[in-house]
């Protein structure tokens, strides 16, 4: 640690100050805070992994409307969950929600477990998500360490190392916990990170803990946390997608459900190829050489990958079927990746003209 070694009084003061600040300055109206339950906290925390609150809000609302409790969710099919997840990204999270719902049904009789060891063993739940569920829903004394909390801790104690010392940060996060009101405390440190101790330009003048914050005292808020110097450039993946419209009904396009692997596991996809030779072969083998039109390319960014997607559109001039593919109506509610949603929305506009 680079700053002052915290003493017990100092740490108690930290949580006390944040709890009292939260009363008038924290967030109290998030939908998962109303009639709080372990189920709602679990769904919201999973949605919030890698995703901002404002993006999550409409997804959470729709999700709990359709699946208001564990029982309803455990009776859902994975495909139905993926439909609600369409556009939210990181689709593995939806699959893990589904797997967890089955465990909650079979092992816990629709009750969310209360023990850390049980919660952490559920698919898609790491230490921070488990800590959030235990503190926010059960008011138990467990730490969290999401991006916001990490930033607050690093700045408060002026921890400069760019190499993340997770063990050290977990230790500090745990040391800061109060003996009561852990639910309010957890929400307050999350809110401080997201409303005041912002990534760029933190508003220190409005911060309740500015007096003892080492980064504020030493003018280090611009350099802590250290920026990750990206040595490796994002990899670009070239994809070739083909829109094949049905002869009789232009709203029907050829699709195939992805298998259980890859970034868009279990989602429906247009005929998609990673190599130009593959998609040329598909066109040749299926006698699709006529009526081919070039469609606008799409560029789409994922966390570690940039996608550069070439798209062709083919309107069939006779009725036919394709092995391993199905005709799907573009107005059907099915789980789709974001680029496919963008393509389908464009098609809808063309058809509805
Ligand atoms: S004083 Fe500034 S840097 Fe320190 S915790 Fe508050 S907002 Fe963050």
PDB file of C-alpha atoms in Angstrom, residues 1-3 150-151 153-165 168-169 172 214-215 218-228:
ATOM      1  CA  UNK A   1       0.000   0.000   0.000  1.00  0.00           C
ATOM      2  CA  UNK A   2       1.239   3.437  -0.850  1.00  0.00           C
ATOM      3  CA  UNK A   3      -0.869   5.579   1.480  1.00  0.00           C
ATOM      4  CA  UNK A 150     -11.878  -1.303  -6.890  1.00  0.00           C
ATOM      5  CA  UNK A 151     -11.493   2.261  -8.132  1.00  0.00           C
ATOM      6  CA  UNK A 153     -10.333   1.634  -2.796  1.00  0.00           C
ATOM      7  CA  UNK A 154      -7.356   2.249  -5.054  1.00  0.00           C
ATOM      8  CA  UNK A 155      -7.875   5.993  -4.969  1.00  0.00           C
ATOM      9  CA  UNK A 156      -8.720   6.238  -1.285  1.00  0.00           C
ATOM     10  CA  UNK A 157      -5.544   4.387  -0.264  1.00  0.00           C
ATOM     11  CA  UNK A 158      -3.490   5.672  -3.219  1.00  0.00           C
ATOM     12  CA  UNK A 159      -2.664   2.228  -4.513  1.00  0.00           C
ATOM     13  CA  UNK A 160      -0.680   3.008  -7.612  1.00  0.00           C
ATOM     14  CA  UNK A 161       0.372  -0.357  -8.941  1.00  0.00           C
ATOM     15  CA  UNK A 162      -1.150  -1.026 -12.314  1.00  0.00           C
ATOM     16  CA  UNK A 163      -0.714  -4.733 -11.700  1.00  0.00           C
ATOM     17  CA  UNK A 164      -3.905  -5.629  -9.930  1.00  0.00           C
ATOM     18  CA  UNK A 165      -3.149  -7.136  -6.581  1.00  0.00           C
ATOM     19  CA  UNK A 168      -4.708  -7.118  -1.363  1.00  0.00           C
ATOM     20  CA  UNK A 169      -7.818  -5.359  -2.693  1.00  0.00           C
ATOM     21  CA  UNK A 172      -9.025  -4.074   2.112  1.00  0.00           C
ATOM     22  CA  UNK A 214      -4.966   9.921  -0.255  1.00  0.00           C
ATOM     23  CA  UNK A 215      -5.421  10.478  -3.977  1.00  0.00           C
ATOM     24  CA  UNK A 218      -1.809  14.061  -3.092  1.00  0.00           C
ATOM     25  CA  UNK A 219      -3.476  15.132  -6.308  1.00  0.00           C
ATOM     26  CA  UNK A 220      -3.282  11.649  -7.778  1.00  0.00           C
ATOM     27  CA  UNK A 221      -6.815  11.147  -9.043  1.00  0.00           C
ATOM     28  CA  UNK A 222      -5.655  11.397 -12.646  1.00  0.00           C
ATOM     29  CA  UNK A 223      -3.066   8.673 -12.296  1.00  0.00           C
ATOM     30  CA  UNK A 224      -4.927   6.267 -10.016  1.00  0.00           C
ATOM     31  CA  UNK A 225      -6.109   3.767 -11.029  1.00  0.00           C
ATOM     32  CA  UNK A 226      -3.257   3.375 -13.495  1.00  0.00           C
ATOM     33  CA  UNK A 227      -4.486   3.087 -17.048  1.00  0.00           C
ATOM     34  CA  UNK A 228      -4.053  -0.335 -18.532  1.00  0.00           C
TER      35      UNK A 228
END
